[in-house]
mmCIF file with all atom_site columns, C-alpha atoms and ligand atoms in Angstrom:
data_model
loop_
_atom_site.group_PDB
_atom_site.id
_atom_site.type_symbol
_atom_site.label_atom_id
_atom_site.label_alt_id
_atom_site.label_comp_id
_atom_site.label_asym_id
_atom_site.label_entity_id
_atom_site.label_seq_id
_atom_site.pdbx_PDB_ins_code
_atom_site.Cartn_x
_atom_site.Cartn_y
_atom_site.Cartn_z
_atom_site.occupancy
_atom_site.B_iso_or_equiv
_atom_site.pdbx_formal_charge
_atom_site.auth_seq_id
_atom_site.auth_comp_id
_atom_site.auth_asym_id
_atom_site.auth_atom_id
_atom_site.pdbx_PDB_model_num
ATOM   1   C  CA  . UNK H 1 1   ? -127.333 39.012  -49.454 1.00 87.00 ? 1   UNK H CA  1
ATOM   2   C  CA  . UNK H 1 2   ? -130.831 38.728  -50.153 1.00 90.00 ? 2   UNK H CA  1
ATOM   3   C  CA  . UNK H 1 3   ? -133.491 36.258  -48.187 1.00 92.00 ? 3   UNK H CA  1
ATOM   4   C  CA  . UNK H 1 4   ? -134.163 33.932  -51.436 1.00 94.00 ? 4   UNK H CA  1
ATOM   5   C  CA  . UNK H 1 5   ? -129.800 33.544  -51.637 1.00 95.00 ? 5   UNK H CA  1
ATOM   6   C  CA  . UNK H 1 6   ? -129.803 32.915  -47.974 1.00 96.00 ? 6   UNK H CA  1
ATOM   7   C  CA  . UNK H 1 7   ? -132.331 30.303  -48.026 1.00 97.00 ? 7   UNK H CA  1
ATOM   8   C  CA  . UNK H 1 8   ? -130.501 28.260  -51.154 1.00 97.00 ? 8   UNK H CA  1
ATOM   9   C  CA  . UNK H 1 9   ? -127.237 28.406  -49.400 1.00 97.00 ? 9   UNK H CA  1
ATOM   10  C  CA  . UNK H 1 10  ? -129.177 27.219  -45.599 1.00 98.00 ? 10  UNK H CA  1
ATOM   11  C  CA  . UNK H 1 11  ? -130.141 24.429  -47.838 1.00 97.00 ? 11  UNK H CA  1
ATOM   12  C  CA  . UNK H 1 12  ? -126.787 23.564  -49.611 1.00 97.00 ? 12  UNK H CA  1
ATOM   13  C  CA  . UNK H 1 13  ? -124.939 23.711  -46.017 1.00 97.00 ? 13  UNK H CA  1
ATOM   14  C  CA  . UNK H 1 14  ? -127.930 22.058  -44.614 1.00 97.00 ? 14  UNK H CA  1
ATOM   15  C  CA  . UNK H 1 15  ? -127.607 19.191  -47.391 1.00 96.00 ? 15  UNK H CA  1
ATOM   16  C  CA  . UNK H 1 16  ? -123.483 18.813  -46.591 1.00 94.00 ? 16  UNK H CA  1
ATOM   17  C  CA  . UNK H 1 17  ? -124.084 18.587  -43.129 1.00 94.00 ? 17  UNK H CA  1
ATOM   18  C  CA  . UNK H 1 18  ? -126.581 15.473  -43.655 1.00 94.00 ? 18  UNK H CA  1
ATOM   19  C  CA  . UNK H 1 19  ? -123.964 13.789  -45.820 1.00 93.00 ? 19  UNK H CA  1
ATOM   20  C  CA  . UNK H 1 20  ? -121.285 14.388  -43.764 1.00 90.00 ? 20  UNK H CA  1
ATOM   21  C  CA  . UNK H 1 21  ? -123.478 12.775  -40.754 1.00 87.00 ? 21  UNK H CA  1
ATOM   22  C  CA  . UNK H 1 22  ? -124.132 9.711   -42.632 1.00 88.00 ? 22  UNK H CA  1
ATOM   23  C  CA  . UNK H 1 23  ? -120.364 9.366   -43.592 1.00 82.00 ? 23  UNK H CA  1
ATOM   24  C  CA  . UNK H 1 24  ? -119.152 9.491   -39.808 1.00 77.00 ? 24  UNK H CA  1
ATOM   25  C  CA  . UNK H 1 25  ? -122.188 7.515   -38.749 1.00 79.00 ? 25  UNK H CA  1
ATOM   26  C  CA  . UNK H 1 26  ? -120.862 4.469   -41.076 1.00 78.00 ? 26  UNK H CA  1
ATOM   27  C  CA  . UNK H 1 27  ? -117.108 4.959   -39.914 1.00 69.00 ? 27  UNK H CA  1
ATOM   28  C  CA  . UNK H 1 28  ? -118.284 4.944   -35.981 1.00 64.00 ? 28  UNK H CA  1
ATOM   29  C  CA  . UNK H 1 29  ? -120.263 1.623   -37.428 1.00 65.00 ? 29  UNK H CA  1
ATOM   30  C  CA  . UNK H 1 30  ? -117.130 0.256   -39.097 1.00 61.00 ? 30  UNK H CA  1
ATOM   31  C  CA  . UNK H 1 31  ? -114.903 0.821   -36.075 1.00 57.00 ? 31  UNK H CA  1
ATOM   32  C  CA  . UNK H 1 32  ? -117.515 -0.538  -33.208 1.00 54.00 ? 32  UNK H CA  1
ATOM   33  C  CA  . UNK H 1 33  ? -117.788 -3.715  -34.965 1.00 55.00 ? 33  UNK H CA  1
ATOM   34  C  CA  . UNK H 1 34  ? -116.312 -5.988  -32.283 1.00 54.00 ? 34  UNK H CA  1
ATOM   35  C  CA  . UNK H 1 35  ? -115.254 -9.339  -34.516 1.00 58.00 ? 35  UNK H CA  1
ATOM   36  C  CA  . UNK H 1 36  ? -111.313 -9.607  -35.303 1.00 59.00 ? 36  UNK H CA  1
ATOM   37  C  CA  . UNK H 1 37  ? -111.729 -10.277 -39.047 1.00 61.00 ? 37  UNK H CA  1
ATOM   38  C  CA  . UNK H 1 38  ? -107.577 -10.544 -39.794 1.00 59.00 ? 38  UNK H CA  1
ATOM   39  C  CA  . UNK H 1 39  ? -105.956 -12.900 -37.180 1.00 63.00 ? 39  UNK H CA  1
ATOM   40  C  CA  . UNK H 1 40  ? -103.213 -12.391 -39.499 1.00 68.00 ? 40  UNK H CA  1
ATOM   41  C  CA  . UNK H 1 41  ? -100.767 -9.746  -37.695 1.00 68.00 ? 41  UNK H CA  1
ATOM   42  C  CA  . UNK H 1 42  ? -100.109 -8.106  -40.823 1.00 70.00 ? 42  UNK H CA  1
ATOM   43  C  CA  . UNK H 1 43  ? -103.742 -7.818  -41.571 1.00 70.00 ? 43  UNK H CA  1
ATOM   44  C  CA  . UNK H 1 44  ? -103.893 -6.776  -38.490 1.00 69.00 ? 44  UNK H CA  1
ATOM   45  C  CA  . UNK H 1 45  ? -101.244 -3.816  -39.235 1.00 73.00 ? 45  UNK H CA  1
ATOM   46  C  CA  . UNK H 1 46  ? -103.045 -3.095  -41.972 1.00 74.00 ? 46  UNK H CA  1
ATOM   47  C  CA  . UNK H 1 47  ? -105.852 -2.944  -40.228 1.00 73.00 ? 47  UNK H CA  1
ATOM   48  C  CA  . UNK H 1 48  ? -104.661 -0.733  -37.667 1.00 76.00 ? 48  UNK H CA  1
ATOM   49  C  CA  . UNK H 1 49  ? -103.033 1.564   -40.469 1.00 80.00 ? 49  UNK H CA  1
ATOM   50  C  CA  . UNK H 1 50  ? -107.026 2.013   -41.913 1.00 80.00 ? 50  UNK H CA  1
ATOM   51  C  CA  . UNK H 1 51  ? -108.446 3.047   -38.181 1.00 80.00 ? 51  UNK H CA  1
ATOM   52  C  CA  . UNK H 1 52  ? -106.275 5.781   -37.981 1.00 83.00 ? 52  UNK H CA  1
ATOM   53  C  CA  . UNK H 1 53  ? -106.641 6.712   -41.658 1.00 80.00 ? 53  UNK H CA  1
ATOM   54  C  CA  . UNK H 1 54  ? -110.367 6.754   -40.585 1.00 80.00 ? 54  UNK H CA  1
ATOM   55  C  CA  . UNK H 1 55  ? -110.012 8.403   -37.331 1.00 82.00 ? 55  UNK H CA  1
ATOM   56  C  CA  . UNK H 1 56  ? -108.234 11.210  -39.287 1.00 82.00 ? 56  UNK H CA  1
ATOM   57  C  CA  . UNK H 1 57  ? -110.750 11.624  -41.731 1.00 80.00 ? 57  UNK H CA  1
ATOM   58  C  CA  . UNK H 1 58  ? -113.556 11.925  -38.556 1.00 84.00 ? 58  UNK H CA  1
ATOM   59  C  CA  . UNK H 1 59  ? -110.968 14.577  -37.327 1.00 86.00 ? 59  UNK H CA  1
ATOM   60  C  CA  . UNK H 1 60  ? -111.530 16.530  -40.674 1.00 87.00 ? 60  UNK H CA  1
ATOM   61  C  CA  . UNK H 1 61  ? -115.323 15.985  -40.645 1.00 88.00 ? 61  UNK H CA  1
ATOM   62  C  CA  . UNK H 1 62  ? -116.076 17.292  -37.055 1.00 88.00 ? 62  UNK H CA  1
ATOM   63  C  CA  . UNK H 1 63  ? -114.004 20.396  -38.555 1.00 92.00 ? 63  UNK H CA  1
ATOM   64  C  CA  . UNK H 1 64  ? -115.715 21.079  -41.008 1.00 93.00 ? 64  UNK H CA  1
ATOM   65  C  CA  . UNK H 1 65  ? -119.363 20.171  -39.600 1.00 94.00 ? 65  UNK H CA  1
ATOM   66  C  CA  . UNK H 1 66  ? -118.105 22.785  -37.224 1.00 95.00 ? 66  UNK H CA  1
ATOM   67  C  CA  . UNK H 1 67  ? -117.768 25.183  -39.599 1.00 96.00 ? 67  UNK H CA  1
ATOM   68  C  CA  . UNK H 1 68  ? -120.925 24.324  -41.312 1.00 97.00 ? 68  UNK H CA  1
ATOM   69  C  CA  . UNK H 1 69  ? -122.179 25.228  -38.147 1.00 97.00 ? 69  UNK H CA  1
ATOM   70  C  CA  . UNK H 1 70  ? -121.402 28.727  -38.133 1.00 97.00 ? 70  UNK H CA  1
ATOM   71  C  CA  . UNK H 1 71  ? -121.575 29.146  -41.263 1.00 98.00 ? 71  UNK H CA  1
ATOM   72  C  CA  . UNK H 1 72  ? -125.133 28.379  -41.046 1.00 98.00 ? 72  UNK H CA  1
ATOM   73  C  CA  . UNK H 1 73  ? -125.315 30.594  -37.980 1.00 97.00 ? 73  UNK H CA  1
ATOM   74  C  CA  . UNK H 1 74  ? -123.982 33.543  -40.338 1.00 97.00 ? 74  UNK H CA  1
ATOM   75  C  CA  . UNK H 1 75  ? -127.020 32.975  -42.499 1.00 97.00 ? 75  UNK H CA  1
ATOM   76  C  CA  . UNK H 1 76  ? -129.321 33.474  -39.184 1.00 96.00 ? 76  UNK H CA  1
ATOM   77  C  CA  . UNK H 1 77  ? -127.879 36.760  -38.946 1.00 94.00 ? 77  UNK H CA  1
ATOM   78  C  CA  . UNK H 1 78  ? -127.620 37.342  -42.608 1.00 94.00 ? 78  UNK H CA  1
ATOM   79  C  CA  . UNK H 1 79  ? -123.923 37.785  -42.237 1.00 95.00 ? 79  UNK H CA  1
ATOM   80  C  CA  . UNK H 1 80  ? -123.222 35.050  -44.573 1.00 97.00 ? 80  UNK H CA  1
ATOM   81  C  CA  . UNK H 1 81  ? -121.273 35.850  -47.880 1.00 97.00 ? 81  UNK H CA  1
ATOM   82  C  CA  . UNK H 1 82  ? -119.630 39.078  -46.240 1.00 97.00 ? 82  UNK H CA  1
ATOM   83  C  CA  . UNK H 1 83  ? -115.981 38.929  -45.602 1.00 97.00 ? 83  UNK H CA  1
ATOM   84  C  CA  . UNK H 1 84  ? -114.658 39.316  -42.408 1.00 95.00 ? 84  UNK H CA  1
ATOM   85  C  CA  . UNK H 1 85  ? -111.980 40.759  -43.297 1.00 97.00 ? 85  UNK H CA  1
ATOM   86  C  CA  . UNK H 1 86  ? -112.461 43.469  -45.675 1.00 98.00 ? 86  UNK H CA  1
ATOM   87  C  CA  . UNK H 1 87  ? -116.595 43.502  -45.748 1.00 97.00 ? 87  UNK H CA  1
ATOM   88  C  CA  . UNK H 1 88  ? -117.038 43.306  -48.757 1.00 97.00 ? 88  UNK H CA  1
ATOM   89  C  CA  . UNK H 1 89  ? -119.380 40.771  -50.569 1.00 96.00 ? 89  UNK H CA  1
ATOM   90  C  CA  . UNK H 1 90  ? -117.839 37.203  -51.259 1.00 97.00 ? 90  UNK H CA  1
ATOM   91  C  CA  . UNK H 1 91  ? -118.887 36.053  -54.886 1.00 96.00 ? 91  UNK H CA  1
ATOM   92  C  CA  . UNK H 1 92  ? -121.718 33.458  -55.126 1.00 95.00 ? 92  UNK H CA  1
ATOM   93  C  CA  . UNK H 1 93  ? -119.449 31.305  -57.088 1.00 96.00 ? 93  UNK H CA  1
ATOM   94  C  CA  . UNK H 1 94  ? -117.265 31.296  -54.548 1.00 96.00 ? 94  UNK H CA  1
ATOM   95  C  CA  . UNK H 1 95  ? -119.419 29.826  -51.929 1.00 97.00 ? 95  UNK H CA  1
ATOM   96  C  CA  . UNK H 1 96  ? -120.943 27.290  -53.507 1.00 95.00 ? 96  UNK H CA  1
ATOM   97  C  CA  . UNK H 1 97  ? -117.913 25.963  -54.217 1.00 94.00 ? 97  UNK H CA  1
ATOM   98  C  CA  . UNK H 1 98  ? -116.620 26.352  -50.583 1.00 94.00 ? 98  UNK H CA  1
ATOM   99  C  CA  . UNK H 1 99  ? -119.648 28.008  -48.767 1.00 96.00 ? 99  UNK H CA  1
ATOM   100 C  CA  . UNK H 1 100 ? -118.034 27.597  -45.358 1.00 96.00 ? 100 UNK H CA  1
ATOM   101 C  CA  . UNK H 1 101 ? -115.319 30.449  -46.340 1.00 96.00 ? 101 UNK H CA  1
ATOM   102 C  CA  . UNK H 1 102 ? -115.240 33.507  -44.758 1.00 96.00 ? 102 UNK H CA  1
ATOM   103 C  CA  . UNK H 1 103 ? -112.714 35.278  -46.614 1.00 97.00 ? 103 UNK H CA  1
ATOM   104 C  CA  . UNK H 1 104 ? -113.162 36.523  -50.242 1.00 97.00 ? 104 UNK H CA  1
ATOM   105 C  CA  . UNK H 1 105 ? -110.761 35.602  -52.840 1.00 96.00 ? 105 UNK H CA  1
ATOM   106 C  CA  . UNK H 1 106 ? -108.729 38.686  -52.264 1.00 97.00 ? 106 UNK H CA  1
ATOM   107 C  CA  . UNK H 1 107 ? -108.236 38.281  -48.949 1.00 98.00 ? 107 UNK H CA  1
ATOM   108 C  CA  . UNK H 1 108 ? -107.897 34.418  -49.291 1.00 97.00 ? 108 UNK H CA  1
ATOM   109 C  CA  . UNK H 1 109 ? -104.846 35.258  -51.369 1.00 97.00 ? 109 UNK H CA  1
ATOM   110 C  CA  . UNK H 1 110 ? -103.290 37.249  -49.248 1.00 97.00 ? 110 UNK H CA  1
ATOM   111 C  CA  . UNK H 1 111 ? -104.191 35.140  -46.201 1.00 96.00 ? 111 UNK H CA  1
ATOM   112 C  CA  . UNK H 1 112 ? -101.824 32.377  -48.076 1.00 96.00 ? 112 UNK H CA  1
ATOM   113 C  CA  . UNK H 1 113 ? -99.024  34.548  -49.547 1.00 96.00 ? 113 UNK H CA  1
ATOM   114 C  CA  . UNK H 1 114 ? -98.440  35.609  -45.469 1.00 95.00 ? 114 UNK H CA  1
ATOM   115 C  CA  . UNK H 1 115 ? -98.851  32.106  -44.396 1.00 94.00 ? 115 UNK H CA  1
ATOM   116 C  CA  . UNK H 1 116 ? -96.450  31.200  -47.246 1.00 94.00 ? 116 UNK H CA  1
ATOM   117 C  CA  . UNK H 1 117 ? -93.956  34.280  -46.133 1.00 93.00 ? 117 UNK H CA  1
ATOM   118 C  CA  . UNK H 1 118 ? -94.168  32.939  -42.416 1.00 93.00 ? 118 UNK H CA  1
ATOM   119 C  CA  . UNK H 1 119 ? -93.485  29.491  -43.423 1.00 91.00 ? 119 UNK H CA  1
ATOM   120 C  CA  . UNK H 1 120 ? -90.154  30.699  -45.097 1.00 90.00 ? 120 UNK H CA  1
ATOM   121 C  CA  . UNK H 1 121 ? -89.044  32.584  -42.140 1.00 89.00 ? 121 UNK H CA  1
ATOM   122 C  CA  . UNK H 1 122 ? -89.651  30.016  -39.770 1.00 87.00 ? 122 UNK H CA  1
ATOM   123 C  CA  . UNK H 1 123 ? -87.031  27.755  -41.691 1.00 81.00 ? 123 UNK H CA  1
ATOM   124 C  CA  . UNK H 1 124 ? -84.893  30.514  -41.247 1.00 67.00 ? 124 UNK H CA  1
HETATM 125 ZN ZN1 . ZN  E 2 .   ? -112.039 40.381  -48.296 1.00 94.37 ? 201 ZN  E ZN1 1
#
């Protein structure tokens, strides 16, 4: 991929990676907050029901700042937009819809159809 493409996709992973930040700042904000709001023990289910809703989400977001990571570490050493599994280029489309991928579309594909054929198996 050429340096100009490299440096507009550093900055769209560079931009996610701020927002995502921000979003787990104000959950870690939300959940520090000491005062009991909902004396109410249903509130307080509720409540309860929310924090792990939340913690879930954070689970997801430390995934995929992890893989905006490397992803960003691919465009160091201008691997980024190559699969890994067949080497061949990735379409720019592609990754700016989902520029963490490292699989192109035909590979993707297949990728799910086997994880779809295991899934079948494994219910016998
Ligand atoms: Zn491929």
């Amino acid at each position: 991929m050429k340096k100009e493409r490299l440096a507009f996709f550093r900055e769209l992973l560079n931009e996610r990676l701020r927002e995502l930040r921000e979003e787990a700042e104000k959950t870690v904000t939300g959940m520090t907050d000491g005062k009991d709001p909902f004396p109410d023990p249903t509130d307080r289910a509720n409540l309860e029901t929310d924090r792990n809703f939340e913690l879930r989400i954070r689970d997801r977001e430390r995934k995929l700042i992890a893989k905006i990571k490397e992803a960003l570490a691919r465009i160091e050493d201008e691997t980024f937009g190559i699969c890994e599994e067949c080497g061949e280029d990735i379409s720019e489309e592609r990754l700016k819809a989902r520029p963490v991928t490292t699989l192109c579309i035909d590979c993707k594909t297949k990728a799910e159809a086997e994880e779809k054929e295991k899934k079948k198996a494994s219910l016998g």
